[in-house]
């Protein structure tokens, strides 16, 4: 059915693991954050937690698999994850979404 | 700045106030991110994009991004978009609407745009409610649910937006959810590169209005529901209709080649030119 | 268009088409309706060969939306309709006012209200043209009483629209729209065609709703590098929604000023024997034709009558009328409605002269004799 | 003829009345170079019904575009003859299609069976209006026969030129005959007897 | 409804709901829009328990169509909207005028034009309410300046509508619609409720659009044996389309007459200290409240000011104003628009008194001080 | 008087002028006959029928028959009908529209009426053109055909009215032709007795506008085309889609049981009554 | 699919032939007839013909099978056929429509 | 108190300002039997933003319904305090939620940490507005404490009566304390020192 170029396809095929030690850098931009809790709720490894005001903070950076899901699901562009190479991250995301019941037909 | 954020910030308007207007946790912001990623991937120039919307929470989306943005009247976005595209077919026209905007007051423009197959992409944020005006039922509010104008339970059948688009003749129709944000940007990307009229229905939550009235919990809980109810179309096609009640069938529902309006009109110009000479 | 001199016997509606094309209109979106259909049909036939676009939309609301979109993409655009369709266009017409999008709407008036008398003439939509959309707003409305004027005033409508970034309505009546007269069209070079001012500054400097001295900011076409926000919400100079009183006030003030300041230039009229007239007819559209005849007949009978023929209906030509206040003893305002422009005449008159109305709403046009009769009554 | 001359053409829906008026107006306006204004009125209902079209002619710009007291009335059927005769200028001319108009409001009418001629001579009812135009060009001075021919030929479909030229001629011929009778009748100041002779067209 | 005395602190919009129900309204079709949504919501909650019907339609055009249909079926009906929706209703509103179908349309005015200022008050739709639909037509427009009046004048709107078989528009502004005040509703028996006159003759004798002495023919509900044709085309007394001048004329004449004849009764106003006023404020809606205060303050300062508060906006209360012409030196017309009712005041004034306008369109309401200031200026 | 004629005359208005307004041979008159026969068969009383229409040649139908007749505004018939039916559910509401009326300006009302499933019958006379205004293209004008606003050939896809009705959720949808006038009255009869929203699409010819511009001949020739192109749905379901191009699939396309709006609303009244008491 | 009563069904089951001699009575109401030609064109047995004005007239009454199609297809209610019993006519109609390619699903 | 008393309540979107105004108006209007008019203004954007509601009280019918020079201003956050303080009647009263309002435009303000009390004493931020109402009933004479309690209880969801009653009481108590401090400060005619004591609520 699909004949269009899908620019991300190539990237998605790259994969593999990275050294556990390489820590992510997670930034929470408080001025834009509305404390909705989405990032924390869906972090697959429970890296993020919420303070009494509901704002997220990094609780356990070690566990971050840099999947970037917190970043793309944040409705307010208020959290960012500095990651390793694009290809690797994509591979992870894909895995994660799939486990949640989705065959990502789009890419 | 991290990569994705850099990307997002490349497209956000710097002279517009953030945080944006939507409620904490609203799905529209997630859609905005998905749209930006898709646009970036297809590599359109900011100057060739016209992002059109109607009126509603969802229709507040364009104002935050640095394209030509056109916030029109309630339900009429596609009519403006039609004029833009036909007057300058080189422009990439993208239309964002809410379920009320697209399917209540704007339902006719939607089916006619689908029928004409003018080359543009329509993204409908379906949160099953009129968010902006305070939670009245929309044409996609399911039977039995509550809304501020249906406190005794809603009695109408809901439209299936994507299925209506298919019946009206759209060349490309896909459905995603904001929970599956990556899939969503992939679907939008495919829609953008499709020649002809393409539709992406993005299921989203309005916890403030729809969620509150129906005790569906916070944004997080409503996102969980999206996660749990989404069924890829490939899988759904093998399931019994009854098993699909309350489910969200996601993926590309239709993708076909049809004559594209602006290309056909170019032929009209040629024919007319020939006749005029005679 | 190739240069040529064409002698044509055409309808007013066809002359509108010719005028629009001459003015540079290259986009038409419409929905058929009697008695304006010939304009749609003419456009559908002629536009494509000129590289333009005709599209028949699903209704008049959509037609109005489409011409606004096309205009924003930089193409002069128009629609044509009659009463019922004009009512439906009101919401988006207001949008064009608010977002300052040039475009032309032709309303060939038929008998109303409602479906009324589709094939009969009327002048029932004059007030609606001014006040039909919600909220206070400026607008320009022209009329035409001959086939030639249909051509000329369509061009004028586009020119005013482009110059002031405002939708301009051309009101003609069924008689004029369907009447055939001889017109000579020789691609006159002297016909002035005005195009919207486009920004001369680089995109970074462009402020889309800036308050220029003239009150009309330059307008950038989509796709030319000037990205900004357009909305029907009350907005600031950048086009962003605002609720700041210090922005709303100046915005509304500029919207009014950009027209009121140039009122004299926008006031198009024709004076016929008015200098020494003690009885002045104020008329427009097909009724102005009857009025002219009645004036001539009155003069033959020694009655000092004159005619102020209105091309511009809105803003009302206050200044032109006031010039006649010292000499005129009686104003007669014949209209094919229950009295619409006559309300303006009365308002401006302030009790100075006598104002007599002559109204007819039975679907027939006001005849010269009827006006002459009135003239004699007040003479 | 004064400066203003008013013509009203009338009949039923399918008789091509409006086209006739357009051609007449083009003949006068474009080819004879006078000022013209052509108008029509539509029945209340969109389909069928009666049809009325007018041409006002003048050397000067035309103000009021409708016929007030027509100088010429062409009635292609009885109904329109009845309806519009009363408007006719006392000195005006009435031409009727005697195929359909059998009751005359005035003895001074020119009676020509346009439709019958069309049927019998051309086997095509549709040319009745062209025949009538031929007659008008002969009976009035408001339009020249040459202008009329040009105007007709400019409007009709390709391939039908000869047919229409002949129709015009037939109209002129019929008018000539009718005029003779009319003069005769006028001389006698009495109503014309039913003219059996007309049958032969 | 059970008899009871209710002391409520409610919004103007909620009072509209209460008034409508009290008037017997049992059908509401609407489409949500700020700042009128509370009316829809209130109706959706309260109608079903009363055996009535609430339906949210796909847009405002449909809402207007539905209430006309319901009224023809014999049920009093209403819709509520704001500017953009009101613009969309215009075509079908004209139909209701033409087919003489009673119904009530509430427009809670917000800032315009276009999407404008959805949450800010304005009085920008006054002229539109009169002239928004195409073709000449009569109409009745009321306004309200307190929560209590929202209740009372909604009832009045229904009564006038039923009595004259005409759509009645109730214009309130965002301030009044959203303001809460205490109202006491005690199912007063003395509240007069008018119902349309239904035919008293048998079906065979019924002539649906007959010219009665009052000008308003009795109206038969669908399903009661009186079958006739209803159309938006100009029609004869039986409801069949007509193009006969001898039918069109009388029809149009009756349409106008049925209102103009009862103009005095329809002219609802409130005089406040006008008897000896040399300076008369003419105001309506929330501005009338400021005006009242300003008048009191002026009186305190010894200035003979008064207030003519308009409930009826259209037809303009010419007679009431004319009564004040002999005594008034200056009329001040404060409005939250660029001058709409003031045009009527000027027209009726005919140059006799001075007419001063005070206009504000920045989304804020006119304050007593501002009016007082004007009073002092002209005193 | 012969039997059928007697029947017809029983329902025609005696104070309305005949012959009616339509062109000689127009299919609308045939539909009128079919409608009368169907109504007679179901045995409705004249006093309980409300026949509603919009604007167009087809919409001139009600004025000739002796029911409550309501000739509304262009495209809006269903909105008026909705008000009538809900205000008095005992009335039998029948709506007649043209293809332009129903699917161009009125398309939105049509799909929403189908979605709500209010008990009324909608009959659409589809002649593929705007007859009344002189032959401009309609949403059902097929690609490539001519119209007075498409003299160079029409470039849009056409709506399939019945299929749209199905997608929008209508409970009963059938298609017939005026040539098959007997079948047509049978379909209308079934639609009338169906509870919920029923649709009958009557294919008809407008030889005056559509036929003339496309050289399709007289009314007779266009009726012959209906005869030759009609395929019963049972047969069509076994044919390949390509073989159905240009064909008219006739018969009952959908007939399903759905919750009926006015019955559901009655339940709302009950629920509301209970809540109010509390 | 269909559950509604179809009042005509019973009638349709009656059938059979009638004596050839029994002639139909065909009335053409000229005041309403618009000479469209439909009745004549689709008369299965060519009973009807058209005069020079296009108006129908009965040319061969003997051949009339009283199917009533001319009557139900006349857009102007201008032609009527006086027939024998309803049932018999219906049977015929049904046959005729079917021969023209329609399985009349409605009745 | 003169015949007219104007109250403005202000804060941010989620603080329940409008509900507070409604309850206050009901207390005064329905239970204390005076005339009231309650209005509010919405931000330009539908969601979030700041919130302002007013109650005008009078013994007589109220003409102008908005506060011109409020006699009482309640500011539940800093932004609204900054914005509206300038409108306050010179003799008027300012009450702030000192949880959020840290920069005071006047030393004469009553500072009460409504939100902090709500959080700490009730673990529910939402009752901050009810606490504030309690404070108002104590600090002003425009409304009686009894009427206030009735009005609150009539509006709150079933099952939360006790919570809200307690919240009201906490508000009154806090107000009593604040008033003492205020009187003290007034006496010294000097700005209050940052009140550490307040922390204990
Ligand atoms: C003509 C018109 N009618 C009504 C409105 C009020 N209105 C604004 S947004 C909206 C509905 C919004 O619902 P939806 O499109 O689903 O968007 P959401 O807010 O849920 O994203 C309505 C009814 C309007 N602005 N214009
Ligand atoms: C608002 C509005 N727009 C346009 C028209 C003009 N109009 C009348 S009928 C019609 C279309 C008719 O087409 P259709 O519905 O297919 O009916 P038909 O005449 O073909 O039976 C149009 C565009 C109108 N009456 N009202
Ligand atoms: S998802 Fe974004 S807005 Fe929500 S809590 Fe996390 S960072 Fe804040
Ligand atoms: S990148 Fe993934 S794992 Fe890391 S914090 Fe975000 S969601 Fe959690
Ligand atoms: S009201 Fe609903 S749709 Fe609107 S911003 Fe809030 S959560 Fe989103
Ligand atoms: S124009 Fe077409 S649809 Fe209209 S009456 Fe004539 S044939 Fe019928
Ligand atoms: S009844 Fe049948 S056979 Fe007889 S004339 Fe009519 S169509 Fe022909
Ligand atoms: S079908 Fe009817 S209208 Fe047509 S020719 Fe036959 S009788 Fe006359
Ligand atoms: Mg929504
Ligand atoms: Mg049609």
XYZ file of C-alpha atoms in Angstrom, chain B residues 55 72-74 76 100 104-105 130 132-134 136-138 148-152 156, chain E residues 31-34 37 40-41 44-46 48 54-60 88 114-115:
42
model
C -12.062 27.139 16.196
C -10.294 30.599 10.541
C -13.931 30.299 11.614
C -15.549 27.350 13.352
C -14.665 26.246 7.894
C -16.578 19.220 16.636
C -20.259 18.859 13.598
C -20.386 22.279 12.003
C -16.300 20.118 22.566
C -13.236 24.745 24.312
C -16.837 25.563 25.079
C -16.922 23.396 28.160
C -20.863 19.545 25.342
C -21.346 16.381 23.321
C -19.810 16.190 19.895
C -22.589 19.033 29.871
C -25.547 18.923 27.480
C -26.124 15.219 28.085
C -26.043 14.825 31.807
C -28.572 11.993 31.577
C -26.848 9.370 19.722
C -25.158 24.715 19.288
C -22.788 25.693 22.083
C -21.047 29.027 21.937
C -19.519 31.336 24.483
C -23.621 28.125 26.415
C -28.134 25.422 26.127
C -26.868 23.573 29.125
C -30.638 20.305 28.295
C -30.954 19.711 32.019
C -34.434 21.062 32.600
C -36.677 16.569 29.557
C -33.487 19.489 23.955
C -31.341 18.701 20.967
C -27.866 19.842 20.125
C -27.752 20.222 16.384
C -24.750 20.052 14.067
C -24.604 23.840 13.758
C -26.605 27.023 14.208
C -25.305 31.700 10.509
C -15.699 37.649 13.523
C -14.475 35.453 16.366
